[in-house]
Amino acid sequence: MKEAIDIARHVVGKVAEIPAGTRRMVVVEGRPIGVFNVNGTYYALKNSCPHQGAPLCLGTVTGMTLPSAPGEYNYGREGEIVRCPWHGWEFDIATGKSIFDPHKCLVKTYDVTVEAGEVPEVETYPVFVESGSVVVHV
Amino acid sequence: MEQQQEATIEPKKARTGIIDCDVHPYPRNTEEIRSYMKQPWRERYNGGGRGFYGNPVHGDRLDARPPQGGPSGSEPELLRRQLVDEYGYAHAILMPRAFCNLHPDPDFGNAIAAAYNDWLADTWLSKYNADGVFKGSITVNTQDPQAAAREIERWAGHPHFVQVMTDSGARAPFGQRQFYPIYEACEKFGLPFAIHPGTDGMGINVQPSPGFPTHYIEWHTCLSLGFQAHLVSFLTEGVFERFPRFKIVLVEGGVSWLAPLMWRLDAEYKALRYEVPWLKRKPSEYLRDHVRITSQPLERPDNDAYLLQMFEMMDAEHVLMFSSDYPHWDFDSPTRAFPKLPEALHRRIFSENAIEFYNL
């Protein structure tokens, strides 16, 4: 028997269907997953908050107040944070880790790749993007 | 907008018999409430909620906002799907948010309370309630106890109003005698009196902390202070001696403070009984007969064993009732908010205590 766990690839949509700043909800092998495009990079998170099971990936995609001295507000990371639609807990979309306790409170992530379309008739970048597929590896 | 929900999770259909003691229905818009008001109030009323100390992020579950618009908790079909059907409820006890007792003008407060009661009776307790799953609360304005008593009398015969409710924000601790007309009416009609956070430190009411805190996180955490003060007041003023069949329920005021507060009060009583000679028992001994407390927001320590100990110490088997606070942001899931409980305790908390308390 092979040692590696089977990782299956699942095409979840065309690149053009999930432009930057948007997301798509899918179910892969029975698992609800949110696929996010953050500034051109794709990430996939389990659509279930580790706290009480809310549909995390339906939450607000936003920025966050960065660590600061008392009385200071520094806002940043716009578009890189998803906030749970129930209790408002913040998660880093790229890592699935919560902001308040990244080591103990995190949501499962999945690898995402972009694969070329099957008929790459014109080898230019824009056409590649149009025809490529977003693939989640579960 | 960009969300493409391509797959939804099938709701669980099993009837679990859960009774949720804190669910918030909202009117679709201000006009819905205004239509039940006479002039000059109809023209004057502009809805309005708490005013300040708003949640800085979102105050309600984002997935509870109706897709067709309107506030969370305003579409019965969505509420039923996300709550009643999802978790197999037997009943949801509805607590509207009228915020009527923050107004300096008691007549205005009375008009708002009455309009909310008319609205709830016409909609959630009848038009949307063919199966009787919804039970309601009679909103009263505590700054006019005589008018509040008349409002209770107006609704007491209704089959689906099961309690009287008001905000924990008040001008004085609730054990004091100016409120007794309300308790007399509650006792007469067998309706428990529920206190829910809402107008603490708003309008004419006292803030349950030393002055006004800066942030929502402070205000929200310290809401339990007001509940503690009200409970101590009910117990020491002898309200349960004066009104022996009167019952109260503390909704959304926190849970785990109950046991140590009662230890302290009982300890004080040993020396200070002199001051409150009408108490025939230790203050804590009135609890099981007269007081219930709802679970949300349930304190959840890292170690579940601590919470289970708290339940034992506070007699949760008899005094604790489940609540979710749907559709608000700190919603407690019936299946996820609690650690694993012994089955009998689970039954007491999630249904039996409420069945007994509300005669359901």
Short mmCIF file of C-alpha atoms in Angstrom, two decimals:
data_model
loop_
_atom_site.label_atom_id
_atom_site.label_comp_id
_atom_site.label_asym_id
_atom_site.label_seq_id
_atom_site.Cartn_x
_atom_site.Cartn_y
_atom_site.Cartn_z
CA MET A 1 0.00 0.00 0.00
CA LYS A 2 1.12 3.52 -0.64
CA GLU A 3 1.83 5.64 2.38
CA ALA A 4 0.43 8.94 1.27
CA ILE A 5 -3.20 9.73 1.96
CA ASP A 6 -5.15 10.09 -1.25
CA ILE A 7 -5.55 13.71 -2.17
CA ALA A 8 -8.17 14.18 -4.78
CA ARG A 9 -8.41 17.18 -7.05
CA HIS A 10 -11.74 18.88 -7.53
CA VAL A 11 -12.37 21.52 -10.13
CA VAL A 12 -14.58 24.10 -8.43
CA GLY A 13 -14.87 26.65 -11.19
CA LYS A 14 -13.18 28.75 -13.82
CA VAL A 15 -10.76 31.43 -12.77
CA ALA A 16 -12.97 34.07 -14.33
CA GLU A 17 -15.87 32.98 -12.16
CA ILE A 18 -14.05 33.78 -8.90
CA PRO A 19 -12.41 37.16 -9.45
CA ALA A 20 -10.29 38.93 -6.83
CA GLY A 21 -12.25 39.90 -3.74
CA THR A 22 -14.91 37.25 -4.24
CA ARG A 23 -15.54 33.74 -3.01
CA ARG A 24 -17.44 30.63 -3.93
CA MET A 25 -19.08 28.06 -1.67
CA VAL A 26 -18.79 24.44 -2.73
CA VAL A 27 -19.28 21.01 -1.27
CA VAL A 28 -16.46 18.58 -1.94
CA GLU A 29 -16.68 14.99 -0.75
CA GLY A 30 -19.47 16.08 1.59
CA ARG A 31 -17.39 18.87 3.07
CA PRO A 32 -18.64 22.47 2.81
CA ILE A 33 -15.74 24.64 1.67
CA GLY A 34 -15.30 28.32 0.87
CA VAL A 35 -12.89 29.23 -1.93
CA PHE A 36 -11.58 32.80 -1.71
CA ASN A 37 -9.69 34.91 -4.20
CA VAL A 38 -7.57 37.35 -2.17
CA ASN A 39 -5.77 39.72 -4.51
CA GLY A 40 -5.37 37.04 -7.17
CA THR A 41 -4.37 34.18 -4.89
CA TYR A 42 -6.84 31.42 -4.11
CA TYR A 43 -7.42 29.90 -0.68
CA ALA A 44 -9.88 27.31 0.59
CA LEU A 45 -11.27 27.04 4.12
CA LYS A 46 -13.68 24.62 5.69
CA ASN A 47 -17.02 26.41 5.90
CA SER A 48 -17.52 25.73 9.57
CA CYS A 49 -16.31 27.88 12.43
CA PRO A 50 -14.33 25.87 15.03
CA HIS A 51 -16.28 27.67 17.75
CA GLN A 52 -19.96 26.80 17.24
CA GLY A 53 -20.06 25.55 13.67
CA ALA A 54 -21.41 28.66 11.95
CA PRO A 55 -20.91 28.96 8.16
CA LEU A 56 -17.64 30.85 8.60
CA CYS A 57 -16.96 31.44 4.91
CA LEU A 58 -20.21 33.39 4.51
CA GLY A 59 -18.87 36.01 6.91
CA THR A 60 -17.58 39.46 6.07
CA VAL A 61 -14.28 39.63 4.18
CA THR A 62 -12.58 42.60 5.70
CA GLY A 63 -9.43 44.06 7.27
CA MET A 64 -8.57 44.27 10.94
CA THR A 65 -7.25 46.57 13.58
CA LEU A 66 -3.54 45.72 13.82
CA PRO A 67 -1.75 45.25 17.15
CA SER A 68 -1.09 48.70 18.55
CA ALA A 69 -0.24 50.70 21.62
CA PRO A 70 -3.17 51.57 23.92
CA GLY A 71 -5.25 54.29 22.37
CA GLU A 72 -3.92 53.80 18.84
CA TYR A 73 -5.86 52.37 15.94
CA ASN A 74 -3.96 51.00 12.96
CA TYR A 75 -6.15 49.40 10.36
CA GLY A 76 -4.78 47.07 7.73
CA ARG A 77 -4.84 43.71 5.89
CA GLU A 78 -7.94 44.76 3.99
CA GLY A 79 -9.53 41.79 2.24
CA GLU A 80 -7.34 39.20 3.99
CA ILE A 81 -9.59 38.49 6.97
CA VAL A 82 -12.89 36.65 7.17
CA ARG A 83 -15.07 37.40 10.14
CA CYS A 84 -17.51 34.70 11.33
CA PRO A 85 -21.11 35.69 10.55
CA TRP A 86 -22.26 34.66 14.02
CA HIS A 87 -19.85 35.74 16.74
CA GLY A 88 -17.51 37.89 14.67
CA TRP A 89 -14.29 35.94 15.32
CA GLU A 90 -11.56 36.95 12.85
CA PHE A 91 -9.62 34.40 10.76
CA ASP A 92 -6.68 34.85 8.40
CA ILE A 93 -7.99 33.59 5.06
CA ALA A 94 -4.51 32.51 3.94
CA THR A 95 -3.78 30.30 6.94
CA GLY A 96 -7.13 29.58 8.56
CA LYS A 97 -5.71 30.74 11.87
CA SER A 98 -7.75 32.91 14.20
CA ILE A 99 -6.34 36.33 14.99
CA PHE A 100 -6.82 36.09 18.74
CA ASP A 101 -5.28 32.63 19.20
CA PRO A 102 -3.69 31.35 15.97
CA HIS A 103 -2.23 28.22 17.53
CA LYS A 104 -5.28 26.87 19.31
CA CYS A 105 -8.16 28.23 17.29
CA LEU A 106 -7.97 27.60 13.57
CA VAL A 107 -10.10 26.35 10.73
CA LYS A 108 -9.00 23.64 8.32
CA THR A 109 -7.47 24.85 5.07
CA TYR A 110 -7.17 23.07 1.71
CA ASP A 111 -4.60 23.53 -1.03
CA VAL A 112 -5.77 25.36 -4.11
CA THR A 113 -4.09 25.45 -7.49
CA VAL A 114 -4.92 27.10 -10.75
CA GLU A 115 -4.58 24.76 -13.69
CA ALA A 116 -4.47 25.66 -17.35
CA GLY A 117 -7.51 25.24 -19.48
CA GLU A 118 -7.72 22.19 -21.69
CA VAL A 119 -7.65 24.17 -24.90
CA PRO A 120 -4.93 26.78 -24.40
CA GLU A 121 -5.30 27.88 -27.97
CA VAL A 122 -3.57 31.21 -27.48
CA GLU A 123 -0.55 31.22 -25.22
CA THR A 124 -1.02 34.63 -23.66
CA TYR A 125 -1.57 35.35 -20.03
CA PRO A 126 -5.07 36.87 -20.23
CA VAL A 127 -6.39 33.92 -22.17
CA PHE A 128 -4.82 31.52 -19.72
CA VAL A 129 -6.62 33.22 -16.86
CA GLU A 130 -9.92 33.13 -18.68
CA SER A 131 -9.79 29.46 -19.37
CA GLY A 132 -7.95 28.14 -16.30
CA SER A 133 -9.67 26.15 -13.56
CA VAL A 134 -9.53 26.59 -9.81
CA VAL A 135 -8.79 23.24 -8.22
CA VAL A 136 -9.22 22.39 -4.54
CA HIS A 137 -7.21 19.45 -3.21
CA VAL A 138 -9.08 17.54 -0.52
CA MET B 1 -23.35 39.96 -3.57
CA GLU B 2 -20.47 37.90 -4.76
CA GLN B 3 -21.48 34.95 -2.65
CA GLN B 4 -22.45 31.92 -4.64
CA GLN B 5 -24.07 29.50 -2.28
CA GLU B 6 -24.06 26.43 -4.46
CA ALA B 7 -24.83 23.93 -1.77
CA THR B 8 -26.72 24.22 1.46
CA ILE B 9 -26.67 21.91 4.41
CA GLU B 10 -29.85 19.95 4.93
CA PRO B 11 -31.52 20.90 8.22
CA LYS B 12 -32.04 18.24 10.84
CA LYS B 13 -35.73 17.43 10.99
CA ALA B 14 -35.93 15.51 14.24
CA ARG B 15 -38.11 17.10 16.90
CA THR B 16 -35.90 17.51 19.92
CA GLY B 17 -38.47 19.33 22.04
CA ILE B 18 -36.08 22.16 22.87
CA ILE B 19 -37.57 25.29 24.37
CA ASP B 20 -35.58 28.42 23.61
CA CYS B 21 -36.25 31.11 26.20
CA ASP B 22 -34.84 34.12 24.33
CA VAL B 23 -35.68 34.63 20.65
CA HIS B 24 -36.04 38.08 19.14
CA PRO B 25 -38.70 38.85 16.54
CA TYR B 26 -38.42 42.21 14.79
CA PRO B 27 -40.96 44.25 12.87
CA ARG B 28 -40.16 44.52 9.18
CA ASN B 29 -39.99 48.29 9.55
CA THR B 30 -40.89 51.11 11.90
CA GLU B 31 -44.21 51.67 10.16
CA GLU B 32 -45.39 48.27 11.32
CA ILE B 33 -45.18 49.45 14.95
CA ARG B 34 -46.33 52.96 14.20
CA SER B 35 -49.53 51.64 12.68
CA TYR B 36 -50.60 50.45 16.14
CA MET B 37 -50.10 53.89 17.71
CA LYS B 38 -52.51 56.75 18.14
CA GLN B 39 -51.48 60.33 17.59
CA PRO B 40 -49.43 62.11 18.78
CA TRP B 41 -47.21 59.07 19.29
CA ARG B 42 -47.57 57.69 15.79
CA GLU B 43 -46.00 60.77 14.31
CA ARG B 44 -43.40 61.04 17.04
CA TYR B 45 -42.16 57.47 17.06
CA ASN B 46 -39.16 56.87 14.84
CA GLY B 47 -38.24 53.38 15.91
CA GLY B 48 -34.78 53.62 17.22
CA GLY B 49 -32.97 51.10 19.31
CA ARG B 50 -30.54 51.48 22.13
CA GLY B 51 -28.93 54.60 20.72
CA PHE B 52 -25.33 53.90 21.63
CA TYR B 53 -23.09 51.06 22.85
CA GLY B 54 -23.65 49.35 19.52
CA ASN B 55 -21.62 46.30 18.52
CA PRO B 56 -18.70 47.69 16.47
CA VAL B 57 -18.73 44.75 14.03
CA HIS B 58 -22.20 43.36 13.54
CA GLY B 59 -25.01 43.16 16.06
CA ASP B 60 -26.81 40.22 14.55
CA ARG B 61 -25.98 37.00 12.78
CA LEU B 62 -25.18 37.97 9.20
CA ASP B 63 -26.81 34.82 7.88
CA ALA B 64 -30.03 35.76 9.68
CA ARG B 65 -30.58 38.85 7.54
CA PRO B 66 -33.46 38.17 5.18
CA PRO B 67 -32.24 38.05 1.57
CA GLN B 68 -35.23 40.15 0.53
CA GLY B 69 -34.19 42.92 2.96
CA GLY B 70 -35.39 44.05 6.36
CA PRO B 71 -33.86 43.41 9.75
CA SER B 72 -32.74 40.05 11.12
CA GLY B 73 -35.56 38.28 12.89
CA SER B 74 -38.23 39.95 10.76
CA GLU B 75 -39.01 37.05 8.41
CA PRO B 76 -40.83 34.20 10.16
CA GLU B 77 -39.96 31.69 7.44
CA LEU B 78 -36.22 32.31 7.78
CA LEU B 79 -36.37 32.25 11.56
CA ARG B 80 -38.26 28.98 11.48
CA ARG B 81 -35.78 27.45 9.06
CA GLN B 82 -32.63 28.55 10.92
CA LEU B 83 -33.90 27.93 14.41
CA VAL B 84 -37.15 26.05 14.91
CA ASP B 85 -36.62 23.50 12.12
CA GLU B 86 -32.84 23.34 12.33
CA TYR B 87 -32.88 22.33 15.99
CA GLY B 88 -36.32 20.76 16.30
CA TYR B 89 -37.81 23.26 18.74
CA ALA B 90 -40.98 22.68 20.69
CA HIS B 91 -41.29 26.37 21.54
CA ALA B 92 -39.52 29.68 21.10
CA ILE B 93 -40.24 32.31 23.74
CA LEU B 94 -40.30 35.62 21.88
CA MET B 95 -38.84 38.76 23.40
CA PRO B 96 -39.35 41.87 21.25
CA ARG B 97 -36.98 44.81 21.65
CA ALA B 98 -39.18 47.82 22.25
CA PHE B 99 -36.72 49.85 24.35
CA CYS B 100 -39.76 51.60 25.76
CA ASN B 101 -38.48 52.48 29.19
CA LEU B 102 -35.63 54.76 28.30
CA HIS B 103 -37.93 57.68 27.60
CA PRO B 104 -38.35 60.56 30.03
CA ASP B 105 -42.03 60.79 29.05
CA PRO B 106 -43.87 57.85 30.64
CA ASP B 107 -46.87 58.22 28.31
CA PHE B 108 -44.60 57.81 25.29
CA GLY B 109 -43.06 54.71 26.87
CA ASN B 110 -46.52 53.29 27.55
CA ALA B 111 -47.58 53.92 23.94
CA ILE B 112 -44.52 52.07 22.61
CA ALA B 113 -45.06 49.10 24.93
CA ALA B 114 -48.73 48.84 23.97
CA ALA B 115 -47.97 49.07 20.25
CA TYR B 116 -45.37 46.30 20.47
CA ASN B 117 -47.85 44.08 22.30
CA ASP B 118 -50.55 44.70 19.69
CA TRP B 119 -48.06 44.00 16.91
CA LEU B 120 -46.76 40.79 18.48
CA ALA B 121 -50.27 39.49 19.11
CA ASP B 122 -51.33 40.17 15.51
CA THR B 123 -48.26 38.75 13.82
CA TRP B 124 -45.92 36.31 15.53
CA LEU B 125 -48.48 35.00 18.01
CA SER B 126 -51.28 34.49 15.50
CA LYS B 127 -50.67 35.06 11.78
CA TYR B 128 -47.30 33.29 11.87
CA ASN B 129 -48.18 30.83 14.60
CA ALA B 130 -50.50 28.16 13.24
CA ASP B 131 -48.62 25.44 15.12
CA GLY B 132 -48.36 27.41 18.37
CA VAL B 133 -44.58 27.12 18.43
CA PHE B 134 -44.20 30.79 19.36
CA LYS B 135 -44.93 32.07 22.85
CA GLY B 136 -44.74 35.76 23.61
CA SER B 137 -43.81 38.31 26.23
CA ILE B 138 -45.94 41.28 27.29
CA THR B 139 -43.71 44.33 27.09
CA VAL B 140 -44.15 46.77 29.98
CA ASN B 141 -42.77 50.19 30.72
CA THR B 142 -41.40 50.08 34.27
CA GLN B 143 -41.32 53.82 34.75
CA ASP B 144 -45.12 53.78 34.97
CA PRO B 145 -45.97 50.71 37.08
CA GLN B 146 -49.71 51.46 37.25
CA ALA B 147 -49.98 51.64 33.47
CA ALA B 148 -47.79 48.53 33.19
CA ALA B 149 -50.23 46.63 35.42
CA ARG B 150 -53.13 47.68 33.18
CA GLU B 151 -51.18 46.53 30.12
CA ILE B 152 -50.62 43.14 31.75
CA GLU B 153 -54.33 42.89 32.48
CA ARG B 154 -55.13 43.74 28.84
CA TRP B 155 -53.21 40.69 27.61
CA ALA B 156 -53.42 38.22 30.48
CA GLY B 157 -56.13 36.09 28.86
CA HIS B 158 -54.22 35.65 25.60
CA PRO B 159 -53.32 32.00 24.96
CA HIS B 160 -49.79 32.68 23.71
CA PHE B 161 -48.46 35.41 26.00
CA VAL B 162 -46.58 33.51 28.70
CA GLN B 163 -44.68 36.20 30.58
CA VAL B 164 -44.19 39.91 31.22
CA MET B 165 -40.90 41.43 30.16
CA THR B 166 -38.87 44.56 30.56
CA ASP B 167 -35.30 45.80 30.18
CA SER B 168 -32.69 45.35 32.89
CA GLY B 169 -31.85 49.02 32.45
CA ALA B 170 -33.92 50.72 35.15
CA ARG B 171 -34.04 53.76 37.34
CA ALA B 172 -33.81 51.69 40.53
CA PRO B 173 -33.25 48.10 41.64
CA PHE B 174 -36.36 46.08 40.85
CA GLY B 175 -37.07 44.91 44.39
CA GLN B 176 -38.20 48.39 45.38
CA ARG B 177 -41.83 49.09 46.20
CA GLN B 178 -42.62 51.50 43.37
CA PHE B 179 -42.65 48.50 41.02
CA TYR B 180 -45.09 46.41 43.08
CA PRO B 181 -48.19 47.10 40.95
CA ILE B 182 -46.41 45.20 38.17
CA TYR B 183 -45.63 42.23 40.41
CA GLU B 184 -49.13 42.20 41.84
CA ALA B 185 -50.52 41.91 38.30
CA CYS B 186 -47.99 39.23 37.38
CA GLU B 187 -48.96 37.20 40.42
CA LYS B 188 -52.67 37.70 39.85
CA PHE B 189 -52.45 36.35 36.31
CA GLY B 190 -49.72 33.79 36.93
CA LEU B 191 -47.23 35.42 34.57
CA PRO B 192 -43.49 35.38 35.32
CA PHE B 193 -41.56 38.66 35.11
CA ALA B 194 -38.59 38.57 32.73
CA ILE B 195 -35.69 40.99 32.71
CA HIS B 196 -33.60 41.34 29.54
CA PRO B 197 -30.64 43.67 28.82
CA GLY B 198 -31.55 46.64 26.75
CA THR B 199 -31.66 50.10 28.23
CA ASP B 200 -28.86 49.86 30.76
CA GLY B 201 -27.42 53.35 31.05
CA MET B 202 -29.71 54.63 28.27
CA GLY B 203 -32.01 57.62 28.51
CA ILE B 204 -33.21 57.88 32.10
CA ASN B 205 -31.66 54.65 33.37
CA VAL B 206 -28.75 53.86 35.65
CA GLN B 207 -25.63 52.27 34.21
CA PRO B 208 -24.66 49.13 36.17
CA SER B 209 -21.01 50.11 36.52
CA PRO B 210 -19.10 53.03 38.03
CA GLY B 211 -20.05 55.57 35.40
CA PHE B 212 -20.17 54.93 31.68
CA PRO B 213 -17.59 52.54 30.21
CA THR B 214 -15.74 53.41 27.00
CA HIS B 215 -16.28 50.37 24.82
CA TYR B 216 -19.02 47.97 23.84
CA ILE B 217 -16.90 45.11 25.18
CA GLU B 218 -16.98 46.68 28.64
CA TRP B 219 -20.64 47.57 28.54
CA HIS B 220 -21.63 44.13 27.27
CA THR B 221 -19.48 42.19 29.75
CA CYS B 222 -20.78 44.24 32.66
CA LEU B 223 -24.47 43.79 31.84
CA SER B 224 -24.44 40.96 34.37
CA LEU B 225 -23.77 43.50 37.15
CA GLY B 226 -27.21 44.99 36.75
CA PHE B 227 -28.81 41.56 36.97
CA GLN B 228 -26.96 40.81 40.17
CA ALA B 229 -28.15 44.07 41.71
CA HIS B 230 -31.76 43.41 40.66
CA LEU B 231 -31.67 39.86 42.05
CA VAL B 232 -30.21 40.91 45.41
CA SER B 233 -32.88 43.62 45.56
CA PHE B 234 -35.73 41.18 44.82
CA LEU B 235 -34.45 38.82 47.50
CA THR B 236 -33.71 41.33 50.27
CA GLU B 237 -36.74 43.59 49.84
CA GLY B 238 -38.96 40.62 50.55
CA VAL B 239 -40.74 40.68 47.19
CA PHE B 240 -41.22 36.89 47.30
CA GLU B 241 -42.72 37.09 50.78
CA ARG B 242 -45.08 39.84 49.73
CA PHE B 243 -45.98 38.07 46.47
CA PRO B 244 -45.60 34.38 47.26
CA ARG B 245 -46.56 33.14 43.79
CA PHE B 246 -44.49 35.74 41.92
CA LYS B 247 -41.68 34.37 39.73
CA ILE B 248 -38.85 36.05 37.84
CA VAL B 249 -36.54 35.02 35.02
CA LEU B 250 -33.17 36.67 34.36
CA VAL B 251 -32.62 36.56 30.61
CA GLU B 252 -29.20 37.11 29.04
CA GLY B 253 -27.63 38.38 32.23
CA GLY B 254 -24.95 35.72 32.62
CA VAL B 255 -25.04 32.45 34.51
CA SER B 256 -21.95 31.53 36.47
CA TRP B 257 -22.07 34.42 38.92
CA LEU B 258 -25.19 33.02 40.55
CA ALA B 259 -23.63 30.56 43.01
CA PRO B 260 -20.93 32.81 44.51
CA LEU B 261 -23.35 35.73 44.74
CA MET B 262 -25.76 33.58 46.73
CA TRP B 263 -22.93 32.40 48.99
CA ARG B 264 -22.07 35.98 49.75
CA LEU B 265 -25.66 37.06 50.28
CA ASP B 266 -26.39 34.14 52.61
CA ALA B 267 -23.22 34.91 54.57
CA GLU B 268 -24.23 38.56 54.95
CA TYR B 269 -27.70 37.49 56.01
CA LYS B 270 -26.36 35.72 59.08
CA ALA B 271 -25.21 39.04 60.52
CA LEU B 272 -27.64 41.41 58.85
CA ARG B 273 -30.91 39.53 59.16
CA TYR B 274 -31.78 42.27 61.66
CA GLU B 275 -32.23 44.66 58.76
CA VAL B 276 -34.52 42.44 56.69
CA PRO B 277 -36.65 40.61 59.25
CA TRP B 278 -39.30 39.68 56.68
CA LEU B 279 -37.04 37.03 55.19
CA LYS B 280 -38.10 33.68 56.60
CA ARG B 281 -35.37 31.73 54.87
CA LYS B 282 -31.83 32.32 53.73
CA PRO B 283 -31.96 34.49 50.61
CA SER B 284 -30.72 31.70 48.34
CA GLU B 285 -33.51 29.41 49.47
CA TYR B 286 -36.05 31.47 47.54
CA LEU B 287 -34.34 30.66 44.27
CA ARG B 288 -35.82 27.33 43.33
CA ASP B 289 -39.35 28.54 44.00
CA HIS B 290 -39.11 31.96 42.40
CA VAL B 291 -36.11 32.49 40.14
CA ARG B 292 -34.97 31.11 36.78
CA ILE B 293 -31.96 32.14 34.76
CA THR B 294 -31.41 31.61 31.02
CA SER B 295 -28.20 30.28 29.56
CA GLN B 296 -27.08 32.60 26.79
CA PRO B 297 -24.42 34.00 26.80
CA LEU B 298 -23.10 30.91 28.50
CA GLU B 299 -19.67 31.39 30.04
CA ARG B 300 -17.45 28.71 28.58
CA PRO B 301 -14.16 28.17 30.45
CA ASP B 302 -11.38 26.23 28.71
CA ASN B 303 -12.01 23.38 31.11
CA ASP B 304 -15.54 21.99 30.72
CA ALA B 305 -15.35 20.45 34.18
CA TYR B 306 -15.36 23.91 35.72
CA LEU B 307 -18.66 24.78 34.06
CA LEU B 308 -20.23 21.49 35.06
CA GLN B 309 -19.21 22.22 38.65
CA MET B 310 -20.79 25.64 38.36
CA PHE B 311 -24.02 24.03 37.17
CA GLU B 312 -24.01 21.81 40.22
CA MET B 313 -23.27 24.67 42.59
CA MET B 314 -26.00 26.90 41.19
CA ASP B 315 -28.62 24.13 41.07
CA ALA B 316 -28.85 24.36 37.29
CA GLU B 317 -30.98 21.24 37.34
CA HIS B 318 -33.80 23.42 38.65
CA VAL B 319 -32.98 27.03 37.79
CA LEU B 320 -31.28 27.06 34.38
CA MET B 321 -33.22 27.27 31.11
CA PHE B 322 -31.73 27.19 27.61
CA SER B 323 -31.74 30.30 25.43
CA SER B 324 -30.04 31.13 22.13
CA ASP B 325 -30.59 34.89 21.68
CA TYR B 326 -31.28 34.38 17.97
CA PRO B 327 -30.70 36.36 15.76
CA HIS B 328 -28.10 38.31 17.71
CA TRP B 329 -24.36 38.11 17.16
CA ASP B 330 -23.69 36.16 20.35
CA PHE B 331 -26.19 33.43 19.46
CA ASP B 332 -25.61 30.19 21.36
CA SER B 333 -26.12 27.05 19.29
CA PRO B 334 -28.25 24.44 21.08
CA THR B 335 -25.85 21.76 19.91
CA ARG B 336 -22.51 23.53 20.36
CA ALA B 337 -22.66 26.07 23.21
CA PHE B 338 -22.72 23.55 26.07
CA PRO B 339 -20.24 20.87 27.05
CA LYS B 340 -21.64 17.33 27.07
CA LEU B 341 -24.21 17.10 29.83
CA PRO B 342 -25.67 14.10 31.63
CA GLU B 343 -28.90 13.29 29.79
CA ALA B 344 -31.21 14.12 32.68
CA LEU B 345 -29.55 17.52 33.22
CA HIS B 346 -29.74 18.21 29.50
CA ARG B 347 -33.47 17.52 29.56
CA ARG B 348 -34.01 19.80 32.55
CA ILE B 349 -32.12 22.70 30.97
CA PHE B 350 -33.33 22.35 27.38
CA SER B 351 -36.99 21.68 28.05
CA GLU B 352 -38.36 20.51 31.39
CA ASN B 353 -37.52 23.59 33.46
CA ALA B 354 -39.22 25.83 30.90
CA ILE B 355 -42.25 23.54 30.59
CA GLU B 356 -42.77 23.80 34.33
CA PHE B 357 -41.94 27.50 34.60
CA TYR B 358 -44.24 28.60 31.79
CA ASN B 359 -46.86 25.84 32.16
CA LEU B 360 -46.32 24.86 28.53
#
